[in-house]
Coordinates of C-alpha atoms (C1' of nucleotides) in Angstrom, one line a residue:
Chain A
X177 CA -84.9 -51.9 124.8
X178 CA -83.2 -50.8 127.9
X179 CA -79.4 -50.9 127.6
X180 CA -79.1 -52.5 131.0
X181 CA -81.1 -55.5 129.9
X182 CA -79.6 -55.7 126.5
X183 CA -76.4 -57.5 125.4
X184 CA -74.3 -54.8 123.8
X185 CA -70.7 -55.5 124.6
X186 CA -68.9 -52.5 123.1
X187 CA -65.1 -52.5 123.4
X188 CA -62.5 -49.8 122.9
X189 CA -59.9 -51.9 121.2
X190 CA -60.3 -53.5 117.9
X191 CA -59.4 -57.1 117.3
X192 CA -55.8 -57.4 116.1
X193 CA -56.6 -59.3 113.0
X194 CA -59.3 -57.0 111.7
X195 CA -58.2 -55.3 108.5
X196 CA -61.3 -53.5 107.3
X197 CA -63.7 -51.0 108.9
X198 CA -66.7 -53.2 109.0
X199 CA -64.9 -55.9 110.9
X200 CA -63.5 -53.4 113.4
X201 CA -66.7 -51.5 113.9
X202 CA -69.1 -54.5 114.0
X203 CA -66.9 -56.1 116.6
X204 CA -66.2 -52.9 118.7
X205 CA -69.9 -51.9 118.7
X206 CA -70.9 -55.4 119.8
X207 CA -72.7 -56.6 116.7
X208 CA -70.7 -59.7 116.0
X209 CA -68.0 -61.9 117.6
X210 CA -65.6 -64.2 115.8
X211 CA -65.9 -67.9 116.6
X212 CA -63.4 -69.3 114.1
X213 CA -61.9 -68.4 110.7
X214 CA -64.7 -67.0 108.6
X215 CA -67.3 -68.0 111.3
X216 CA -69.2 -65.5 113.4
X217 CA -71.8 -65.1 116.1
X218 CA -74.5 -62.5 115.5
X219 CA -75.2 -60.7 118.8
X220 CA -78.6 -59.1 119.3
X221 CA -77.8 -55.8 117.5
X222 CA -76.1 -57.7 114.6
X223 CA -79.1 -60.0 114.3
X224 CA -81.5 -57.1 114.2
X225 CA -79.6 -55.6 111.3
X226 CA -79.5 -58.9 109.6
X227 CA -83.3 -59.2 110.0
X228 CA -83.8 -55.8 108.5
X229 CA -81.8 -56.8 105.5
X230 CA -83.9 -60.0 105.2
X231 CA -87.1 -58.2 105.6
X232 CA -86.5 -55.8 102.8
X233 CA -85.4 -58.7 100.5
X234 CA -88.5 -60.7 101.4
X235 CA -90.8 -57.9 100.8
X236 CA -89.4 -57.1 97.4
X237 CA -89.1 -60.8 96.4
X238 CA -92.7 -61.4 97.3
X239 CA -93.8 -58.2 95.6
X240 CA -92.0 -59.5 92.4
X241 CA -94.0 -62.7 92.6
X242 CA -91.3 -65.0 93.9
X243 CA -92.2 -67.8 96.4
X244 CA -90.2 -68.5 99.5
X245 CA -89.0 -72.0 100.2
X246 CA -86.4 -73.5 102.5
X247 CA -84.1 -76.1 101.0
X248 CA -81.7 -78.2 103.2
X249 CA -78.2 -77.1 104.1
X250 CA -77.1 -80.7 104.5
X251 CA -77.1 -82.4 101.1
X252 CA -76.6 -85.9 99.9
X253 CA -73.7 -86.0 97.4
X254 CA -75.9 -87.5 94.7
X255 CA -77.1 -84.2 93.3
X256 CA -73.8 -82.6 92.9
X257 CA -72.4 -85.8 91.5
X258 CA -75.2 -85.7 88.9
X259 CA -74.0 -82.4 87.5
X260 CA -70.3 -83.1 88.1
X261 CA -69.9 -80.3 90.6
X262 CA -69.0 -82.8 93.4
X263 CA -65.6 -83.0 91.7
X264 CA -65.5 -79.5 90.1
X265 CA -66.2 -77.7 93.4
X266 CA -63.0 -79.2 94.8
X267 CA -61.8 -78.1 98.2
X268 CA -64.4 -75.4 98.5
X269 CA -67.0 -78.0 99.4
X270 CA -67.5 -78.9 103.0
X271 CA -67.7 -82.7 102.8
X272 CA -68.8 -85.1 105.4
X273 CA -70.0 -88.7 105.8
X274 CA -72.9 -90.1 107.7
X275 CA -72.7 -93.2 110.0
X276 CA -73.1 -95.5 107.0
X277 CA -70.2 -93.8 105.2
X278 CA -72.5 -92.1 102.7
X279 CA -71.2 -88.9 101.1
X280 CA -72.7 -85.6 102.1
X281 CA -71.8 -82.0 101.9
X282 CA -73.0 -78.6 103.2
X283 CA -74.7 -76.6 100.5
X284 CA -72.5 -73.9 98.9
X285 CA -75.3 -73.0 96.4
X286 CA -78.5 -74.8 95.5
X287 CA -79.0 -75.0 91.7
X288 CA -79.0 -78.8 91.8
X289 CA -81.4 -79.1 94.7
X290 CA -83.9 -76.6 93.3
X291 CA -83.6 -78.2 89.8
X292 CA -84.4 -81.5 91.4
X293 CA -87.5 -80.0 93.1
X294 CA -88.5 -78.5 89.8
X295 CA -88.2 -81.8 87.8
X296 CA -90.3 -83.6 90.3
X297 CA -93.0 -80.9 90.8
X298 CA -93.2 -78.9 87.5
X299 CA -94.8 -80.8 84.7
X300 CA -96.7 -78.5 82.4
X301 CA -96.2 -75.2 80.8
X302 CA -99.3 -74.3 82.8
X303 CA -97.2 -74.4 85.9
X304 CA -94.8 -71.8 84.5
X305 CA -93.3 -69.3 85.1
X306 CA -92.2 -70.0 88.7
X307 CA -89.6 -68.2 90.8
X308 CA -88.6 -69.9 94.1
X309 CA -86.3 -68.3 96.6
X310 CA -84.8 -69.0 100.0
X311 CA -82.8 -67.2 102.6
X312 CA -80.4 -69.8 103.8
X313 CA -77.0 -70.5 105.3
X314 CA -74.4 -71.4 102.8
X315 CA -71.1 -73.1 103.4
X316 CA -68.0 -72.7 101.4
X317 CA -64.5 -73.7 102.6
X318 CA -63.0 -70.5 101.2
X319 CA -59.2 -70.7 100.5
X320 CA -58.9 -67.6 102.6
X321 CA -61.8 -66.2 104.6
X322 CA -61.2 -62.5 105.3
X323 CA -62.7 -59.2 106.0
X324 CA -65.0 -60.2 108.9
X325 CA -68.5 -60.7 107.5
X326 CA -67.4 -59.9 103.9
X327 CA -66.0 -63.3 103.1
X328 CA -67.0 -66.1 105.5
X329 CA -67.1 -69.8 105.3
X330 CA -70.6 -69.9 106.7
X331 CA -72.8 -67.0 105.5
X332 CA -76.4 -66.1 104.9
X333 CA -77.6 -65.8 101.3
X334 CA -80.8 -65.2 99.5
X335 CA -80.9 -67.3 96.4
X336 CA -83.7 -67.4 93.9
X337 CA -84.3 -69.6 90.9
X338 CA -86.6 -68.9 88.0
X339 CA -88.2 -71.5 85.7
X340 CA -89.6 -70.6 82.3
X341 CA -90.8 -72.1 79.1
X342 CA -88.4 -70.3 76.8
X343 CA -85.2 -68.1 76.7
X344 CA -87.5 -65.2 75.9
X345 CA -89.7 -65.8 78.9
X346 CA -86.6 -66.3 81.1
X347 CA -85.4 -62.9 80.0
X348 CA -88.6 -61.5 81.4
X349 CA -88.1 -63.2 84.7
X350 CA -84.5 -61.9 84.7
X351 CA -85.8 -58.3 84.2
X352 CA -88.3 -58.7 86.9
X353 CA -85.6 -59.7 89.3
X354 CA -83.3 -56.9 88.1
X355 CA -86.0 -54.4 89.0
X356 CA -86.6 -56.1 92.3
X357 CA -82.9 -55.9 93.1
X358 CA -82.9 -52.2 92.2
X359 CA -85.7 -51.6 94.7
X360 CA -83.9 -53.7 97.3
X361 CA -80.6 -51.9 97.1
X362 CA -82.3 -48.5 96.9
X363 CA -84.3 -49.2 100.0
X364 CA -81.1 -50.1 101.8
X365 CA -79.7 -46.7 101.1
X366 CA -76.7 -48.0 99.3
X367 CA -74.6 -46.4 96.5
X368 CA -74.2 -49.1 94.0
X369 CA -73.8 -49.8 90.3
X370 CA -75.3 -52.6 88.2
X371 CA -72.5 -53.9 86.0
X372 CA -72.0 -56.5 83.3
X373 CA -70.3 -59.6 84.8
X374 CA -68.7 -62.8 84.0
X375 CA -71.2 -65.7 83.8
X376 CA -68.2 -68.0 84.1
X377 CA -68.5 -71.5 85.4
X378 CA -72.2 -71.2 86.0
X379 CA -72.8 -71.8 82.4
X380 CA -75.0 -68.8 82.0
X381 CA -75.5 -66.5 79.0
X382 CA -76.3 -63.2 80.6
X383 CA -75.5 -61.8 84.0
X384 CA -75.1 -58.6 86.0
X385 CA -73.6 -57.9 89.4
X386 CA -74.8 -55.3 91.9
X387 CA -71.6 -53.7 93.1
X388 CA -71.8 -51.6 96.2
X389 CA -69.2 -48.8 95.7
X390 CA -66.6 -49.0 98.3
X391 CA -62.9 -48.0 97.9
X392 CA -61.8 -51.1 99.8
X393 CA -63.9 -53.4 97.7
X394 CA -62.5 -56.6 96.3
X395 CA -63.8 -56.1 92.8
X396 CA -62.7 -53.7 90.2
X397 CA -65.3 -52.2 87.9
X398 CA -65.2 -49.6 85.2
X399 CA -68.1 -47.3 84.2
X400 CA -68.5 -44.8 81.4
X401 CA -68.8 -41.2 82.3
X402 CA -71.2 -40.5 79.4
X403 CA -73.5 -43.5 79.0
X404 CA -74.8 -46.5 80.9
X405 CA -71.9 -48.8 80.2
X406 CA -70.6 -50.4 83.4
X407 CA -68.8 -53.7 83.8
X408 CA -66.7 -55.7 86.1
X409 CA -63.1 -55.3 84.7
X410 CA -63.1 -59.1 84.3
X411 CA -65.3 -58.6 81.3
X412 CA -64.9 -54.9 80.5
X413 CA -64.2 -54.1 76.9
X414 CA -62.5 -51.0 75.4
X415 CA -63.3 -49.2 72.2
X416 CA -61.2 -50.5 69.3
X417 CA -58.8 -48.0 67.9
X418 CA -58.5 -47.1 64.2
X419 CA -55.5 -48.2 62.3
X420 CA -52.6 -45.7 62.0
X421 CA -51.1 -44.8 58.6
X422 CA -49.0 -47.7 57.8
X423 CA -45.3 -47.0 57.3
X424 CA -43.7 -50.3 57.8
X425 CA -40.0 -50.7 58.4
X426 CA -38.2 -53.9 57.7
X427 CA -38.1 -56.6 60.3
X428 CA -34.8 -56.6 62.1
X429 CA -33.3 -58.6 65.0
X430 CA -31.4 -56.9 67.7
X431 CA -29.3 -58.2 70.6
X432 CA -30.8 -57.3 73.9
X433 CA -28.7 -59.2 76.4
X434 CA -30.5 -59.7 79.7
X435 CA -33.3 -57.3 78.9
X436 CA -36.4 -59.2 79.8
X437 CA -39.1 -56.9 81.1
X438 CA -40.9 -54.2 79.2
X439 CA -39.2 -51.6 81.4
X440 CA -35.7 -53.0 80.7
X441 CA -36.3 -53.2 76.9
X442 CA -37.9 -49.8 76.5
X443 CA -35.0 -48.2 78.5
X444 CA -32.4 -50.1 76.5
X445 CA -33.9 -49.4 73.1
X446 CA -35.3 -45.9 73.9
X447 CA -38.8 -46.7 72.8
X448 CA -42.2 -46.1 74.5
X449 CA -43.9 -49.1 76.1
X450 CA -46.8 -48.5 73.7
X451 CA -44.5 -49.5 70.8
X452 CA -43.8 -52.9 72.4
X453 CA -45.8 -56.1 72.1
X454 CA -46.1 -58.0 75.3
X455 CA -46.3 -61.7 74.7
X456 CA -47.5 -64.0 77.5
X457 CA -48.0 -67.7 77.4
X458 CA -51.0 -69.2 78.9
X459 CA -52.1 -72.8 79.5
X460 CA -55.7 -73.5 78.5
X461 CA -57.1 -76.9 78.8
X462 CA -53.7 -78.5 78.6
X463 CA -52.3 -76.6 75.6
X464 CA -50.2 -73.5 75.4
X465 CA -51.5 -70.3 73.7
X466 CA -49.6 -67.0 73.2
X467 CA -51.4 -63.9 74.1
X468 CA -50.1 -60.6 72.6
X469 CA -51.1 -57.2 74.0
X470 CA -49.5 -53.8 73.6
X471 CA -46.6 -53.2 75.9
X472 CA -48.5 -50.6 78.1
X473 CA -51.6 -52.8 78.4
X474 CA -52.4 -55.7 80.7
X475 CA -54.0 -59.0 79.8
X476 CA -57.5 -59.7 81.0
X477 CA -57.5 -63.4 81.8
X478 CA -61.2 -63.8 81.7
X479 CA -61.3 -62.5 78.2
X480 CA -58.5 -64.9 77.3
X481 CA -60.4 -67.8 78.7
X482 CA -63.5 -66.8 76.8
X483 CA -61.6 -66.5 73.6
X484 CA -60.2 -70.0 74.0
X485 CA -63.5 -71.3 75.1
X486 CA -62.5 -72.6 78.5
X487 CA -63.5 -71.6 82.0
X488 CA -60.1 -70.5 83.2
X489 CA -56.5 -70.2 82.0
X490 CA -53.2 -70.2 83.9
X491 CA -50.0 -68.3 83.2
X492 CA -47.5 -70.8 81.9
X493 CA -44.6 -71.9 84.1
X494 CA -41.0 -70.9 83.2
X495 CA -40.4 -74.5 82.0
X496 CA -43.4 -74.3 79.7
X497 CA -42.2 -71.0 78.3
X498 CA -38.8 -72.3 77.6
X499 CA -40.2 -75.4 75.9
X500 CA -42.7 -73.4 73.8
X501 CA -40.4 -70.6 72.7
X502 CA -37.0 -72.1 72.9
X503 CA -35.9 -69.1 74.9
X504 CA -35.7 -67.8 78.4
X505 CA -38.7 -66.1 79.9
X506 CA -38.7 -62.5 78.7
X507 CA -38.0 -63.1 75.1
X508 CA -41.2 -64.6 73.8
X509 CA -42.9 -63.0 70.7
X510 CA -45.4 -63.9 68.0
X511 CA -43.0 -63.7 65.1
X512 CA -42.3 -67.3 64.0
X513 CA -44.1 -68.7 67.0
X514 CA -45.5 -72.1 66.1
X515 CA -48.4 -72.4 68.5
X516 CA -51.7 -70.7 68.7
X517 CA -51.5 -66.9 68.9
X518 CA -54.3 -64.6 70.2
X519 CA -53.7 -60.9 69.5
X520 CA -55.5 -58.0 71.2
X521 CA -57.0 -55.6 68.7
X522 CA -54.9 -52.7 70.0
X523 CA -51.7 -54.7 69.5
X524 CA -52.4 -55.2 65.8
X525 CA -52.4 -51.4 65.5
X526 CA -48.8 -51.0 66.6
X527 CA -46.6 -50.4 63.6
X528 CA -42.9 -51.3 63.7
X529 CA -43.3 -52.8 67.1
X530 CA -40.6 -54.3 69.3
X531 CA -41.1 -57.8 70.6
X532 CA -39.2 -60.8 71.8
X533 CA -37.6 -63.0 69.2
X534 CA -38.1 -66.4 70.8
X535 CA -34.4 -66.4 71.3
X536 CA -32.6 -65.6 74.5
X537 CA -31.1 -62.1 74.6
X538 CA -32.8 -61.0 71.3
X539 CA -35.7 -58.9 70.2
X540 CA -37.2 -58.0 66.9
X541 CA -37.9 -54.4 65.8
X542 CA -40.1 -53.3 62.9
X543 CA -42.7 -55.9 63.7
X544 CA -45.9 -55.4 61.8
X545 CA -49.2 -57.3 62.1
X546 CA -50.1 -59.4 59.1
X547 CA -46.7 -59.2 57.6
X548 CA -44.5 -60.6 60.3
X549 CA -47.0 -62.5 62.4
X550 CA -50.6 -63.7 62.4
X551 CA -53.1 -64.7 65.0
X552 CA -56.7 -64.5 66.1
X553 CA -57.6 -60.9 66.7
X554 CA -59.8 -60.5 69.8
X555 CA -60.3 -58.1 72.7
X556 CA -57.9 -59.2 75.4
X557 CA -56.8 -56.2 77.3
X558 CA -57.7 -55.1 80.8
X559 CA -59.8 -51.9 80.8
X560 CA -58.5 -49.0 82.9
X561 CA -59.3 -45.4 83.8
X562 CA -59.2 -43.2 80.7
X563 CA -59.9 -45.9 78.1
X564 CA -62.5 -45.1 75.5
X565 CA -66.0 -46.5 76.2
X566 CA -66.9 -49.5 74.0
X567 CA -70.5 -48.5 73.9
X568 CA -70.8 -44.8 73.2
X569 CA -69.2 -42.3 70.9
X570 CA -67.4 -40.0 73.3
X571 CA -67.3 -41.4 76.8
X572 CA -64.3 -42.6 78.7
X573 CA -64.1 -45.2 81.4
X574 CA -63.4 -44.6 85.1
X575 CA -62.4 -47.2 87.6
X576 CA -64.2 -48.0 90.8
X577 CA -63.9 -50.6 93.5
X578 CA -66.9 -52.4 94.7
X579 CA -68.3 -55.2 96.9
X580 CA -70.4 -57.7 95.1
X581 CA -73.7 -57.7 96.9
X582 CA -75.9 -59.3 94.3
X583 CA -75.6 -61.3 91.1
X584 CA -78.3 -62.2 88.6
X585 CA -77.9 -64.8 85.8
X586 CA -79.8 -66.2 83.0
X587 CA -78.7 -69.8 83.3
X588 CA -80.5 -71.3 80.3
X589 CA -81.0 -75.0 80.3
X590 CA -77.5 -75.9 81.7
X591 CA -78.8 -77.6 84.8
X592 CA -82.3 -78.6 83.6
X593 CA -80.8 -80.5 80.6
X594 CA -78.2 -82.4 82.7
X595 CA -80.8 -83.3 85.3
X596 CA -83.7 -83.9 83.1
X597 CA -86.0 -81.1 84.5
X598 CA -88.5 -80.9 81.7
X599 CA -92.1 -79.6 81.2
X600 CA -94.7 -80.5 78.6
X601 CA -95.6 -77.8 76.2
X602 CA -98.9 -77.2 74.4
X603 CA -98.0 -79.7 71.8
X604 CA -97.3 -82.4 74.5
X605 CA -93.6 -82.1 73.7
X606 CA -91.0 -82.4 76.5
X607 CA -88.7 -79.4 76.8
X608 CA -86.0 -78.5 79.4
X609 CA -86.9 -75.7 81.8
X610 CA -85.1 -72.5 81.1
X611 CA -83.6 -71.2 84.3
X612 CA -82.2 -68.1 85.9
X613 CA -80.6 -67.7 89.3
X614 CA -80.4 -64.6 91.5
X615 CA -78.2 -64.2 94.6
X616 CA -77.9 -61.6 97.3
X617 CA -75.3 -61.9 100.1
X618 CA -77.4 -61.2 103.1
X619 CA -74.9 -61.4 105.9
X620 CA -72.3 -59.7 103.6
X621 CA -74.7 -56.8 103.2
X622 CA -74.6 -56.0 106.9
X623 CA -70.8 -55.4 106.5
X624 CA -71.1 -53.8 103.1
X625 CA -73.7 -51.2 104.2
X626 CA -71.3 -50.3 107.0
X627 CA -68.3 -50.0 104.8
X628 CA -70.2 -47.3 103.0
X629 CA -71.8 -45.7 106.0
X630 CA -69.4 -44.9 108.8
X631 CA -67.1 -42.1 110.1
X632 CA -64.2 -41.9 112.5
X633 CA -66.5 -42.3 115.5
X634 CA -68.4 -45.3 114.4
X635 CA -71.2 -46.6 112.3
X636 CA -73.9 -44.5 110.6
X637 CA -76.7 -47.0 109.8
X638 CA -79.2 -46.0 107.1
X639 CA -82.6 -45.9 108.8
X640 CA -83.9 -48.9 106.9
X641 CA -81.1 -51.1 108.3
X642 CA -80.5 -49.6 111.7
X643 CA -80.8 -52.1 114.7
X644 CA -83.0 -49.4 116.4
X645 CA -84.3 -46.2 115.1
X646 CA -83.8 -44.0 118.1
X647 CA -81.0 -44.0 120.6
X648 CA -82.3 -42.5 123.8
X649 CA -79.8 -41.1 126.3
X650 CA -80.5 -39.6 129.7
X651 CA -77.7 -37.6 131.3
X652 CA -77.4 -36.8 134.9
X653 CA -79.1 -38.4 137.9
X654 CA -81.7 -35.7 138.2
X655 CA -85.0 -37.3 139.2
X656 CA -86.9 -35.1 136.7
X657 CA -84.6 -36.2 133.9
X658 CA -85.1 -39.8 134.9
X659 CA -88.8 -39.5 134.9
X660 CA -89.0 -37.6 131.7
X661 CA -86.8 -40.1 129.9
X662 CA -88.9 -43.0 131.2
X663 CA -92.0 -41.3 129.9
X664 CA -90.5 -40.6 126.5
X665 CA -89.2 -44.1 126.2
X666 CA -92.7 -45.6 126.9
X667 CA -94.4 -43.1 124.5
X668 CA -92.0 -44.0 121.7
X669 CA -92.4 -47.7 122.2
X670 CA -96.1 -47.3 122.3
X671 CA -96.0 -45.7 118.8
X672 CA -94.0 -48.7 117.5
X673 CA -90.7 -46.8 117.3
X674 CA -87.7 -49.0 117.9
X675 CA -85.8 -47.3 120.7
X676 CA -82.6 -48.3 122.5
X677 CA -82.5 -46.5 125.8
X678 CA -79.1 -46.2 127.4
X679 CA -80.3 -46.3 131.0
X680 CA -76.9 -47.3 132.4
X681 CA -75.4 -45.4 135.3
X682 CA -72.6 -44.1 133.1
X683 CA -71.0 -40.7 132.6
X684 CA -72.4 -38.8 129.6
X685 CA -69.2 -39.2 127.7
X686 CA -69.3 -42.9 127.8
X687 CA -72.9 -42.9 126.6
X688 CA -72.2 -40.5 123.7
X689 CA -69.2 -42.4 122.6
X690 CA -71.1 -45.7 122.6
X691 CA -74.0 -44.1 120.7
X692 CA -71.7 -42.8 118.0
X693 CA -70.1 -46.3 117.8
X694 CA -73.4 -48.2 117.5
X695 CA -74.6 -45.8 114.9
X696 CA -78.4 -45.6 115.4
X697 CA -79.5 -42.8 113.1
X698 CA -81.4 -40.6 115.6
X699 CA -80.0 -39.7 119.1
X700 CA -82.3 -38.2 121.6
X701 CA -80.8 -36.7 124.7
X702 CA -82.7 -35.8 127.8
X703 CA -80.6 -33.5 130.1
X704 CA -81.2 -31.2 133.0
X705 CA -80.5 -27.9 131.3
X706 CA -82.8 -28.3 128.3
X707 CA -85.4 -30.2 130.2
X708 CA -85.8 -27.2 132.5
X709 CA -86.9 -25.3 129.4
X710 CA -89.3 -28.2 128.5
X711 CA -87.0 -29.4 125.7
X712 CA -85.2 -32.5 124.6
X713 CA -82.3 -32.7 122.2
X714 CA -82.2 -34.4 118.8
X715 CA -79.1 -35.2 116.9
X716 CA -78.8 -37.1 113.7
X717 CA -75.9 -39.6 113.6
X718 CA -74.9 -38.1 110.2
X719 CA -74.4 -34.7 111.8
X720 CA -70.7 -34.2 112.1
X721 CA -70.6 -31.4 114.7
X722 CA -70.9 -33.1 118.1
X723 CA -72.4 -30.0 119.6
X724 CA -75.1 -29.4 117.0
X725 CA -78.4 -30.6 118.3
X726 CA -82.0 -29.6 117.6
X727 CA -84.1 -28.6 120.6
X728 CA -87.6 -30.0 120.5
X729 CA -90.5 -29.2 122.8
X730 CA -91.1 -32.2 125.0
X731 CA -94.8 -32.3 124.2
X732 CA -94.0 -32.5 120.5
X733 CA -91.2 -34.9 120.7
X734 CA -93.0 -38.2 119.9
X735 CA -94.6 -36.9 116.8
X736 CA -91.5 -35.2 115.7
X737 CA -89.5 -38.4 116.0
X738 CA -92.2 -40.4 114.3
X739 CA -91.9 -38.2 111.3
X740 CA -88.1 -38.2 111.4
X741 CA -88.1 -42.0 111.5
X742 CA -90.5 -42.3 108.6
X743 CA -88.4 -39.9 106.5
X744 CA -85.3 -41.8 107.3
Chain B
rC240 C1' -50.6 -74.1 97.4
rG241 C1' -46.1 -70.2 97.7
rG242 C1' -44.1 -66.2 100.9
rG243 C1' -44.2 -63.8 105.8
rG244 C1' -45.9 -63.4 110.9
rC245 C1' -48.5 -64.5 115.5
rG246 C1' -50.4 -67.9 119.6
rU247 C1' -48.9 -65.3 127.3
rA248 C1' -55.9 -63.2 131.9
rG249 C1' -62.2 -61.6 128.3
rC250 C1' -59.6 -57.8 124.7
rG251 C1' -54.8 -55.3 123.2
rC252 C1' -49.8 -56.3 124.4
rA253 C1' -44.6 -56.8 127.1
rG254 C1' -41.5 -60.7 128.9
rC255 C1' -38.3 -65.1 125.1
rC256 C1' -32.3 -62.9 122.4
rU257 C1' -29.1 -63.8 127.7
rG258 C1' -33.6 -70.3 131.3
rG259 C1' -34.5 -69.0 137.9
rU260 C1' -41.3 -70.0 139.6
rA261 C1' -45.6 -64.3 134.9
rG262 C1' -46.4 -58.6 134.1
rC263 C1' -48.8 -53.8 131.8
rG264 C1' -53.2 -51.2 129.8
rC265 C1' -58.4 -51.8 129.0
rA266 C1' -62.5 -54.7 130.8
rC267 C1' -64.5 -57.0 135.5
rU268 C1' -65.6 -57.0 141.3
rC269 C1' -65.8 -54.0 146.0
rG270 C1' -65.3 -49.1 148.6
rG271 C1' -65.0 -43.8 148.0
rU272 C1' -65.0 -39.2 145.2
rU273 C1' -66.9 -37.5 140.4
rC274 C1' -70.9 -36.7 136.5
rG275 C1' -72.8 -32.9 129.1
rG276 C1' -68.0 -36.4 124.9
rG277 C1' -64.5 -43.0 126.7
rA278 C1' -63.1 -39.7 135.1
rC279 C1' -60.0 -40.4 139.5
rC280 C1' -58.1 -42.8 144.1
rG281 C1' -57.7 -47.3 146.9
rA282 C1' -58.4 -52.6 147.3
rG283 C1' -59.3 -57.2 144.6
rG284 C1' -60.4 -61.6 141.3
rA285 C1' -58.8 -63.7 136.9
rG286 C1' -53.6 -67.0 133.0
rU287 C1' -52.8 -75.7 132.1
rC288 C1' -47.9 -69.1 128.7
rG289 C1' -51.9 -73.2 121.8
rG290 C1' -50.6 -78.8 122.3
rA291 C1' -47.1 -83.0 122.7
rG292 C1' -42.2 -84.6 123.3
rG293 C1' -37.1 -83.4 124.5
rU294 C1' -32.6 -80.8 126.9
rU295 C1' -31.9 -79.0 132.0
rC296 C1' -31.4 -79.0 139.0
rA297 C1' -34.9 -75.6 136.7
rA298 C1' -38.4 -74.0 130.4
rA299 C1' -43.3 -68.8 128.6
rU300 C1' -37.9 -68.5 127.4
rC301 C1' -33.6 -73.5 124.2
rC302 C1' -34.6 -77.9 120.6
rU303 C1' -38.1 -81.2 117.7
rC304 C1' -42.8 -82.2 116.1
rU305 C1' -47.8 -80.7 115.9
rC306 C1' -52.4 -77.7 115.9
rG307 C1' -54.7 -73.1 115.2
rC308 C1' -54.9 -68.1 113.5
rC309 C1' -53.5 -63.7 110.7
rC310 C1' -51.2 -60.9 106.5
rC311 C1' -49.5 -60.8 101.0
rG312 C1' -50.1 -63.7 96.6
rA313 C1' -52.7 -67.7 94.1
rC314 C1' -57.9 -68.8 94.4
rC315 C1' -63.0 -66.8 94.9
rA316 C1' -71.0 -70.3 92.0

RNA sequence: CGGGGCGUAGCGCAGCCUGGUAGCGCACUCGGUUCGGGACCGAGGAGUCGGAGGUUCAAAUCCUCUCGCCCCGACCA
């Protein structure tokens, strides 16, 4: 492609509202333009990257035996009403009505629609297993779209759904997808980690996220430095500690006027935060539960929700706290508390702890688990760097940040049971299809890849995702240079190499700056000086030194570049 | 939904406090010089100042309402 015929509107200044690199660089390099909040145009370069992402995904999904379909984006409300998600999805659903006032919405995900297809078309165990996928635009009215392509209201997603005869067979489908995902993300040249994840409201039993490691990522994950354990902090566990030698002191009540926070109490009583019990009140499905963790630990709300058996919990309001404890906020504690108490395992190991007395301006000291208070002992604390690995003997956990690029689930029969998607087994018995679902954020990946591959000058696309493979630059107006560049351009195109030729009548500096910004992996420069020696210059975008270029004989250039492109 | 902020030329911004008929940089057009890391000189084109209402002789500027957007938090199959 000749630059003068292309649409590559690069700009020097970043949009004022951009807060992350991918948004800034995709905009500056002319890949995307913002149309509305969380809504973007893909310009030619952006679309080419998007297509590369799609192609890799299609190739690997097809290789894994999945079948591509295309489901509608515009959906009658009936299906979501059938599973209750019409209500549960709340404001996230883009709703609309047709001319006859019928309810419709734009699809945020397609479990219902695919399950409907399956219940109509899959009848026998002989039809199974099946894995259907699509690459489709999804719509979610996010409470707060942000980060350019990272969190949009309209975005492109690959979603796949597997159907099997049994839980065991579904596990196999899940593993096949897991392996396909590994190939996909490897091919994209991303550094990522597969982590245990919350199956949450999807009603699934097993799930893993593919987290692309980026410091600015929205998700926090922990991984063991010695074994394979890696998990989203939402569900990460920590090794349970052994009990200390018990040396219980008697329970005593102390006046702690105005000392509400852990910091205030530890300073006032001269005790370490680890000797405190932090008691927080949560509302779960309408009732209040007290959650007790060690003073230096934080509560993991997903674990609390799991322990209670609900999909989410909320921190109680001040009024709720006063009502439940009879004291101001800051003085809650498990001793003598009448409601349900959940205690983190580590908290039960604190002997002679200090905790609120459920009485304004008072705390207890000498609090000991089992003697002074009871409760359900579960794992409730948020894992953090340095915590002991729950899976192996000696490892410790380290924290990372990531962007969720893929998520795979075993769904079980959640949707098939509700919607009556059944097959007939060998014994002519009707059984619900066992499902799995597998998503990849296609448009998000364009931004995610960039978040991981850029420098101060611009983007550094991995070869597999780059909009073009070679960025050809001619410098100077020299007739010989012009002719040589033209010839090289044609030769490269003839070999099927994707080349963007900056044929603009611009100064070299402008061309080089734009080349760095756009981020095509190989830059080839044809200039008067080197051409006089029969050479052209090759510079990889990953090479930091702007002056470091490899000189290649003109005659060997095409083959050399062909090899360089193949090797990525 | 809670807190904060911003809407002025395609982009980034100033002007608003203290009302007086809209400006800067980039980009764009034309002419000239220049040409290996975002050149320079000169001449131009381009804005219902987010919208509605009000105050006033006069509103980008003051007042009221409204819409949109951004940031932090909440939320995020």
